[in-house]
CSV table of C-alpha atoms in Angstrom, one decimal:
chain,number,residue,atom,x,y,z
A,1,MET,CA,0.0,0.0,0.0
A,2,SER,CA,1.5,3.3,-1.1
A,3,ALA,CA,-0.2,5.7,1.4
A,4,LYS,CA,-1.4,5.8,5.0
A,5,THR,CA,-5.0,4.9,5.6
A,6,PRO,CA,-7.4,7.8,6.2
A,7,ARG,CA,-7.6,6.9,10.0
A,8,ASN,CA,-3.9,7.2,10.3
A,9,PHE,CA,-3.2,10.1,8.1
A,10,PHE,CA,-3.7,12.7,10.8
A,11,LYS,CA,-1.9,10.8,13.6
A,12,PRO,CA,1.4,12.2,15.0
A,13,LEU,CA,4.4,10.4,13.5
A,14,ALA,CA,6.3,10.4,16.8
A,15,ILE,CA,5.4,10.0,20.4
A,16,GLY,CA,5.0,13.4,21.9
A,17,ALA,CA,4.8,15.3,18.6
A,18,PRO,CA,1.9,17.7,18.0
A,19,SER,CA,-1.1,16.4,16.1
A,20,PRO,CA,-1.2,17.4,12.4
A,21,MET,CA,-3.5,20.2,11.4
A,22,LEU,CA,-6.9,19.2,10.0
A,23,GLU,CA,-7.1,22.6,8.2
A,24,LEU,CA,-4.4,25.0,7.0
A,25,PRO,CA,-4.3,28.3,8.9
A,26,THR,CA,-6.0,31.1,6.9
A,27,ARG,CA,-3.2,33.5,6.2
A,28,LEU,CA,-2.3,36.2,3.7
A,29,GLU,CA,0.8,35.0,1.8
A,30,ARG,CA,1.0,37.3,-1.2
A,31,MET,CA,4.8,37.3,-1.1
A,32,ILE,CA,7.5,35.1,0.4
A,33,HIS,CA,10.4,37.5,0.9
A,34,PHE,CA,13.8,35.9,0.8
A,35,VAL,CA,16.5,37.0,3.3
A,36,PRO,CA,20.0,35.4,3.0
A,37,GLY,CA,20.6,34.1,6.5
A,38,HIS,CA,24.4,34.7,6.4
A,39,ASN,CA,24.2,38.3,5.3
A,40,GLU,CA,24.3,40.3,8.5
A,41,LYS,CA,23.6,43.7,6.8
A,42,VAL,CA,20.4,42.4,5.1
A,43,ARG,CA,19.4,40.2,8.1
A,44,SER,CA,19.5,43.2,10.4
A,45,LYS,CA,16.7,44.7,8.3
A,46,THR,CA,14.4,41.8,9.1
A,47,PRO,CA,12.0,43.8,11.4
A,48,ALA,CA,11.5,46.5,8.8
A,49,MET,CA,11.0,44.0,6.0
A,50,ALA,CA,8.6,41.9,8.1
A,51,ALA,CA,6.5,45.0,8.8
A,52,LYS,CA,5.5,45.3,5.2
A,53,SER,CA,5.7,41.6,4.1
A,54,ASP,CA,3.3,38.7,4.5
A,55,VAL,CA,6.1,36.1,4.9
A,56,ILE,CA,9.8,36.4,5.6
A,57,LEU,CA,11.9,33.4,4.7
A,58,ALA,CA,15.4,32.8,6.0
A,59,ASN,CA,17.3,31.3,3.0
A,60,LEU,CA,19.9,28.6,3.6
A,61,GLU,CA,20.1,27.0,0.2
A,62,ASP,CA,20.7,28.5,-3.3
A,63,ALA,CA,22.7,31.7,-3.3
A,64,ILE,CA,24.4,30.8,0.0
A,65,PRO,CA,28.1,29.8,-0.6
A,66,ALA,CA,29.1,26.4,0.8
A,67,ASP,CA,31.4,28.0,3.3
A,68,ALA,CA,28.6,30.2,4.6
A,69,LYS,CA,26.0,27.5,5.3
A,70,ASP,CA,26.7,27.4,9.0
A,71,ALA,CA,26.5,31.1,9.2
A,72,ALA,CA,23.2,31.2,7.3
A,73,ARG,CA,21.7,28.6,9.7
A,74,ASP,CA,22.8,30.6,12.7
A,75,GLY,CA,21.4,33.8,11.1
A,76,ALA,CA,18.0,32.1,10.5
A,77,ILE,CA,17.9,31.1,14.2
A,78,GLU,CA,18.7,34.7,15.1
A,79,MET,CA,15.9,36.0,12.8
A,80,ALA,CA,13.4,33.9,14.7
A,81,SER,CA,13.8,36.2,17.8
A,82,MET,CA,14.1,39.5,15.9
A,83,TYR,CA,10.4,40.0,15.4
A,84,ASP,CA,7.0,39.3,17.0
A,85,TRP,CA,6.0,36.8,14.3
A,86,ARG,CA,3.0,35.4,16.3
A,87,GLY,CA,1.7,38.8,17.4
A,88,THR,CA,1.8,40.4,14.0
A,89,GLY,CA,0.6,37.4,11.9
A,90,THR,CA,3.6,37.7,9.6
A,91,GLY,CA,4.9,34.2,8.6
A,92,PHE,CA,8.4,33.1,9.4
A,93,TRP,CA,9.7,30.4,7.1
A,94,SER,CA,13.1,28.9,6.2
A,95,ARG,CA,14.3,27.2,3.0
A,96,VAL,CA,16.7,24.4,4.0
A,97,ASN,CA,19.2,22.6,1.8
A,98,PRO,CA,18.1,19.6,-0.2
A,99,LEU,CA,17.6,16.2,1.4
A,100,ASN,CA,20.7,14.8,-0.5
A,101,SER,CA,23.0,17.6,0.7
A,102,PRO,CA,25.4,17.4,3.7
A,103,TRP,CA,23.6,20.3,5.4
A,104,PHE,CA,20.0,19.1,5.4
A,105,GLN,CA,19.9,17.3,8.8
A,106,ASP,CA,21.8,20.0,10.6
A,107,ASP,CA,19.5,22.7,9.0
A,108,VAL,CA,16.3,21.0,10.1
A,109,SER,CA,17.4,19.8,13.6
A,110,GLU,CA,18.9,23.2,14.5
A,111,LEU,CA,15.9,25.1,13.2
A,112,VAL,CA,13.3,22.9,14.9
A,113,LEU,CA,15.1,22.6,18.2
A,114,LYS,CA,16.2,26.3,18.5
A,115,ALA,CA,13.5,28.2,16.6
A,116,GLY,CA,10.6,25.8,16.2
A,117,HIS,CA,8.3,27.8,18.4
A,118,GLN,CA,8.5,30.7,15.9
A,119,LEU,CA,9.0,28.7,12.6
A,120,ASP,CA,5.8,28.3,10.6
A,121,VAL,CA,7.0,26.5,7.4
A,122,ILE,CA,10.1,24.6,6.3
A,123,MET,CA,10.6,25.0,2.5
A,124,LEU,CA,12.0,21.8,1.0
A,125,PRO,CA,13.9,22.3,-2.3
A,126,LYS,CA,14.1,19.8,-5.2
A,127,VAL,CA,11.4,17.6,-4.0
A,128,GLU,CA,11.1,14.7,-6.5
A,129,GLY,CA,8.3,12.5,-5.0
A,130,PRO,CA,6.3,11.8,-1.9
A,131,TRP,CA,9.1,9.8,-0.5
A,132,ASP,CA,11.0,13.0,0.2
A,133,ILE,CA,8.1,14.4,2.1
A,134,HIS,CA,7.6,11.2,4.0
A,135,PHE,CA,11.3,11.2,5.2
A,136,ALA,CA,11.2,14.8,6.3
A,137,ASP,CA,7.8,14.3,7.9
A,138,GLN,CA,9.0,11.6,10.2
A,139,TYR,CA,12.3,13.4,11.0
A,140,VAL,CA,10.6,16.7,11.9
A,141,ALA,CA,8.0,14.9,14.0
A,142,GLN,CA,10.8,13.4,16.2
A,143,LEU,CA,12.4,16.8,16.5
A,144,GLU,CA,9.1,18.5,17.4
A,145,ALA,CA,8.6,15.9,20.2
A,146,ARG,CA,12.1,16.6,21.5
A,147,ALA,CA,11.5,20.4,21.4
A,148,GLY,CA,8.2,20.1,23.1
A,149,LEU,CA,6.3,22.0,20.3
A,150,SER,CA,2.6,22.3,20.6
A,151,ARG,CA,1.8,23.0,16.9
A,152,PRO,CA,3.3,21.3,13.9
A,153,ILE,CA,5.6,22.9,11.5
A,154,LEU,CA,4.3,22.8,7.9
A,155,PHE,CA,6.1,21.9,4.6
A,156,HIS,CA,6.4,23.9,1.4
A,157,ALA,CA,7.8,22.0,-1.6
A,158,ILE,CA,9.6,23.4,-4.6
A,159,LEU,CA,9.1,21.9,-8.0
A,160,GLU,CA,12.6,22.0,-9.6
A,161,THR,CA,13.0,18.7,-11.6
A,162,ALA,CA,11.0,16.9,-14.3
A,163,GLN,CA,10.5,14.0,-11.9
A,164,GLY,CA,9.1,16.3,-9.2
A,165,MET,CA,6.7,17.8,-11.8
A,166,ALA,CA,5.7,14.3,-12.9
A,167,HIS,CA,4.8,13.4,-9.3
A,168,VAL,CA,3.3,16.8,-8.3
A,169,GLU,CA,-0.1,15.3,-7.4
A,170,GLN,CA,1.5,12.7,-5.1
A,171,ILE,CA,3.7,15.4,-3.5
A,172,ALA,CA,0.7,17.6,-2.8
A,173,LEU,CA,-1.1,14.7,-1.0
A,174,ALA,CA,2.0,13.3,0.8
A,175,SER,CA,1.4,14.7,4.3
A,176,PRO,CA,-1.0,16.9,6.3
A,177,ARG,CA,2.1,19.1,6.8
A,178,MET,CA,1.9,20.2,3.2
A,179,GLN,CA,1.2,24.0,3.1
A,180,GLY,CA,1.9,24.6,-0.6
A,181,ILE,CA,4.2,24.2,-3.6
A,182,SER,CA,6.2,26.7,-5.5
A,183,LEU,CA,7.6,26.7,-9.0
A,184,GLY,CA,11.4,26.6,-9.2
A,185,PRO,CA,11.8,27.7,-12.9
A,186,ALA,CA,15.6,27.9,-13.1
A,187,ASP,CA,16.4,24.4,-11.8
A,188,LEU,CA,13.4,23.0,-13.6
A,189,ALA,CA,14.4,24.5,-16.9
A,190,ALA,CA,17.9,23.0,-16.6
A,191,ASP,CA,16.5,19.6,-15.7
A,192,ARG,CA,14.1,19.6,-18.6
A,193,LYS,CA,16.9,20.8,-20.9
A,194,MET,CA,15.0,23.9,-21.8
A,195,LYS,CA,17.1,26.3,-23.8
A,196,THR,CA,16.9,29.4,-21.6
A,197,THR,CA,19.1,31.1,-19.0
A,198,ARG,CA,16.3,33.2,-17.6
A,199,VAL,CA,14.9,32.7,-14.1
A,200,GLY,CA,11.1,32.7,-14.7
A,201,GLY,CA,9.1,34.9,-17.1
A,202,GLY,CA,8.7,34.6,-20.8
A,203,HIS,CA,11.3,34.3,-23.6
A,204,PRO,CA,11.6,36.4,-26.8
A,205,PHE,CA,12.0,33.2,-28.9
A,206,TYR,CA,8.8,31.5,-27.6
A,207,ARG,CA,6.2,33.1,-29.8
A,208,VAL,CA,3.2,32.5,-32.1
A,209,LEU,CA,3.1,33.8,-35.6
A,210,GLU,CA,0.0,34.7,-37.6
A,211,ASP,CA,-0.7,33.2,-41.0
A,212,PRO,CA,1.1,34.6,-44.0
A,213,HIS,CA,-0.5,37.6,-45.8
A,214,GLU,CA,-1.3,37.4,-49.5
A,215,ASP,CA,0.6,40.7,-50.0
A,216,GLY,CA,3.7,39.3,-48.2
A,217,SER,CA,3.5,42.0,-45.5
A,218,ALA,CA,5.0,41.5,-42.1
A,219,ARG,CA,3.2,38.9,-40.0
A,220,ALA,CA,2.1,39.8,-36.4
A,221,ASN,CA,3.6,37.8,-33.7
A,222,ALA,CA,3.4,37.7,-29.9
A,223,GLN,CA,5.7,36.3,-27.1
A,224,GLN,CA,4.1,33.5,-25.1
A,225,ASP,CA,4.4,32.2,-21.6
A,226,LEU,CA,6.5,29.0,-21.6
A,227,TRP,CA,5.5,28.4,-17.9
A,228,HIS,CA,1.7,28.4,-18.5
A,229,TYR,CA,1.2,24.6,-18.5
A,230,THR,CA,3.5,24.0,-15.6
A,231,ILE,CA,1.8,26.6,-13.4
A,232,ALA,CA,-1.7,25.4,-14.3
A,233,ARG,CA,-0.8,21.8,-13.5
A,234,MET,CA,0.8,22.8,-10.2
A,235,VAL,CA,-2.3,24.8,-9.3
A,236,ASP,CA,-4.6,21.9,-10.1
A,237,ALA,CA,-2.5,19.5,-7.9
A,238,CYS,CA,-2.5,22.0,-5.0
A,239,ARG,CA,-6.1,22.8,-5.1
A,240,MET,CA,-7.0,19.1,-5.4
A,241,ALA,CA,-5.1,18.6,-2.2
A,242,GLY,CA,-6.4,21.7,-0.4
A,243,ILE,CA,-3.1,23.5,-0.3
A,244,ASN,CA,-1.7,26.7,-1.9
A,245,ALA,CA,0.2,27.2,-5.2
A,246,PHE,CA,2.9,29.8,-5.5
A,247,TYR,CA,4.9,31.3,-8.4
A,248,GLY,CA,8.6,31.2,-7.5
A,249,PRO,CA,11.3,33.7,-8.3
A,250,PHE,CA,11.4,36.2,-11.1
A,251,GLY,CA,15.2,36.7,-11.5
A,252,ASP,CA,15.4,40.0,-13.4
A,253,ILE,CA,15.0,42.3,-10.5
A,254,SER,CA,15.6,45.3,-12.8
A,255,ASP,CA,12.6,44.5,-15.0
A,256,LEU,CA,9.7,45.4,-12.7
A,257,ASP,CA,7.1,45.5,-15.6
A,258,ALA,CA,7.8,41.9,-16.7
A,259,CYS,CA,7.9,40.8,-13.1
A,260,GLU,CA,4.5,42.3,-12.5
A,261,GLN,CA,3.0,40.7,-15.6
A,262,GLN,CA,4.4,37.2,-14.7
A,263,PHE,CA,3.0,37.6,-11.1
A,264,ARG,CA,-0.3,38.7,-12.6
A,265,ASN,CA,-0.5,35.7,-14.9
A,266,ALA,CA,0.1,33.4,-11.9
A,267,PHE,CA,-2.5,35.2,-9.8
A,268,LEU,CA,-5.1,34.8,-12.5
A,269,LEU,CA,-4.3,31.1,-12.8
A,270,GLY,CA,-4.9,30.5,-9.1
A,271,CYS,CA,-1.6,31.1,-7.3
A,272,SER,CA,-1.7,32.7,-3.8
A,273,GLY,CA,1.6,34.5,-4.0
A,274,ALA,CA,5.1,34.6,-5.3
A,275,TRP,CA,8.7,34.9,-4.1
A,276,SER,CA,10.2,38.4,-3.7
A,277,LEU,CA,14.0,38.4,-4.1
A,278,HIS,CA,14.4,42.2,-3.8
A,279,PRO,CA,12.5,44.7,-1.7
A,280,GLY,CA,11.2,46.3,-5.0
A,281,GLN,CA,9.3,43.1,-5.7
A,282,ILE,CA,7.4,43.2,-2.4
A,283,ASP,CA,5.1,46.0,-3.5
A,284,ILE,CA,4.5,44.3,-6.8
A,285,ALA,CA,3.4,41.1,-5.2
A,286,LYS,CA,1.3,43.0,-2.7
A,287,ARG,CA,-0.5,44.8,-5.4
A,288,VAL,CA,-0.8,41.9,-7.9
A,289,PHE,CA,-2.0,39.2,-5.4
A,290,SER,CA,-4.6,41.5,-3.9
A,291,PRO,CA,-7.9,41.6,-5.9
A,292,ASP,CA,-8.7,44.8,-7.8
A,293,PRO,CA,-11.2,47.0,-5.9
A,294,GLU,CA,-13.6,47.2,-8.8
A,295,GLU,CA,-13.6,43.3,-9.1
A,296,VAL,CA,-14.3,43.1,-5.3
A,297,LYS,CA,-17.2,45.5,-5.6
A,298,PHE,CA,-18.7,43.5,-8.5
A,299,ALA,CA,-18.1,40.2,-6.7
A,300,ARG,CA,-20.0,41.5,-3.6
A,301,ARG,CA,-22.9,42.6,-5.8
A,302,ILE,CA,-23.1,39.0,-7.1
A,303,LEU,CA,-23.2,37.7,-3.6
A,304,GLU,CA,-25.8,40.2,-2.5
A,305,ALA,CA,-28.0,39.4,-5.5
A,306,MET,CA,-27.8,35.6,-4.8
A,307,PRO,CA,-27.5,35.3,-1.0
A,308,ASP,CA,-27.8,31.5,-0.9
A,309,GLY,CA,-25.8,30.9,-4.1
A,310,THR,CA,-28.7,29.5,-6.1
A,311,GLY,CA,-30.8,30.7,-8.9
A,312,VAL,CA,-30.0,33.3,-11.6
A,313,ALA,CA,-29.5,37.1,-11.4
A,314,MET,CA,-28.8,39.7,-14.1
A,315,LEU,CA,-26.2,42.4,-13.3
A,316,ASP,CA,-25.1,45.0,-15.8
A,317,GLY,CA,-26.5,42.8,-18.6
A,318,LYS,CA,-24.5,39.7,-17.5
A,319,MET,CA,-26.1,36.5,-16.3
A,320,GLN,CA,-24.9,35.3,-12.9
A,321,ASP,CA,-25.6,31.8,-11.6
A,322,ASP,CA,-24.2,29.4,-9.0
A,323,ALA,CA,-20.9,29.1,-10.9
A,324,THR,CA,-20.2,32.8,-11.0
A,325,TRP,CA,-21.4,33.0,-7.4
A,326,LYS,CA,-18.5,30.6,-6.5
A,327,GLN,CA,-16.1,32.8,-8.5
A,328,ALA,CA,-17.3,35.9,-6.7
A,329,LYS,CA,-16.9,34.1,-3.3
A,330,VAL,CA,-13.2,33.5,-4.1
A,331,ILE,CA,-12.6,37.2,-4.8
A,332,ALA,CA,-14.7,38.4,-1.8
A,333,ASP,CA,-13.1,36.1,0.7
A,334,LEU,CA,-9.6,37.1,-0.5
A,335,ALA,CA,-10.6,40.8,-0.2
A,336,ASP,CA,-11.7,40.2,3.4
A,337,LEU,CA,-8.4,38.6,4.2
A,338,VAL,CA,-6.4,41.4,2.5
A,339,ALA,CA,-8.5,44.0,4.3
A,340,SER,CA,-7.7,42.5,7.7
A,341,LYS,CA,-4.0,43.4,7.2
A,342,ASP,CA,-4.0,46.3,4.7
A,343,PRO,CA,-6.0,49.4,5.9
A,344,ASP,CA,-5.6,51.2,2.6
A,345,LEU,CA,-7.0,48.3,0.5
A,346,ALA,CA,-9.8,47.9,3.1
A,347,ALA,CA,-10.8,51.4,2.5
A,348,ALA,CA,-10.7,50.9,-1.3
A,349,TYR,CA,-12.8,47.7,-1.1
A,350,ASN,CA,-15.4,49.4,1.0
A,351,GLY,CA,-15.4,52.8,-0.8
């Protein structure tokens, strides 16, 4: 049998470990802002960055030199005590090194034992199948019991290999710890042997061309999104499992317009948020992954016209039914969550 039975799925994996969550916490996670744990100058700005971010992540993996791994881990533990994560509702996460690296066990054990009370999510890179989640699940349960934690730490997987993408549904369902999955476009592109050196976003060579003109004039063409299928499949897997999908990094931090468009595409497809690698991307993610005020007002009109979600209503010449009611509910619920943290948007939604 390849999976635990339903009765056993939500049982603790270690004696003394906290019981798994039956439902994910309802949190605003429009951006996951990455902070290099080893960089003291950047790390010292954690309180200021946390005040305007939904999630702060202490990064221990990619972009951390091999000789700075211990310092990054120590920095992450320091970050845990630099801010009132629980009181403010800002998420505190950490991306550890891969399971097959020499740093994984030290990363996880140190974080759980020394910062587990503050840590909300462990981000697991290069997850290739449910077996990776199962191993980490058991290991973290043992550490939670040892640390005396009263709530479980959740997992967030990154899709960075073709094998991981092929097993995305199984990964999403692997454990009640699963909080979500992010796209890792750089590593995934390399593993797929895609011919690009870009980290996320479109590519000027990936285009569609209109049919030839009889007069031989220039044919219109448009750049396409080579990540559309991957994001859509990831979103389906996550929503099927009741967890959240995220767009990962957009590497060109100087191209804010392209970053905004890629984030917007992901938002429309169902992603809850994206990574921010630079402070300039925080505001983009905050804006893009918050519903537009006019959309919110129209969604609320639909809900008001059909209070019980049944029947048919006509609004501005457009027919609304139970399907559009469900769409409106998604937007209205997100607006309520955003409004609880963002006074300016709350005013715009209620204006």
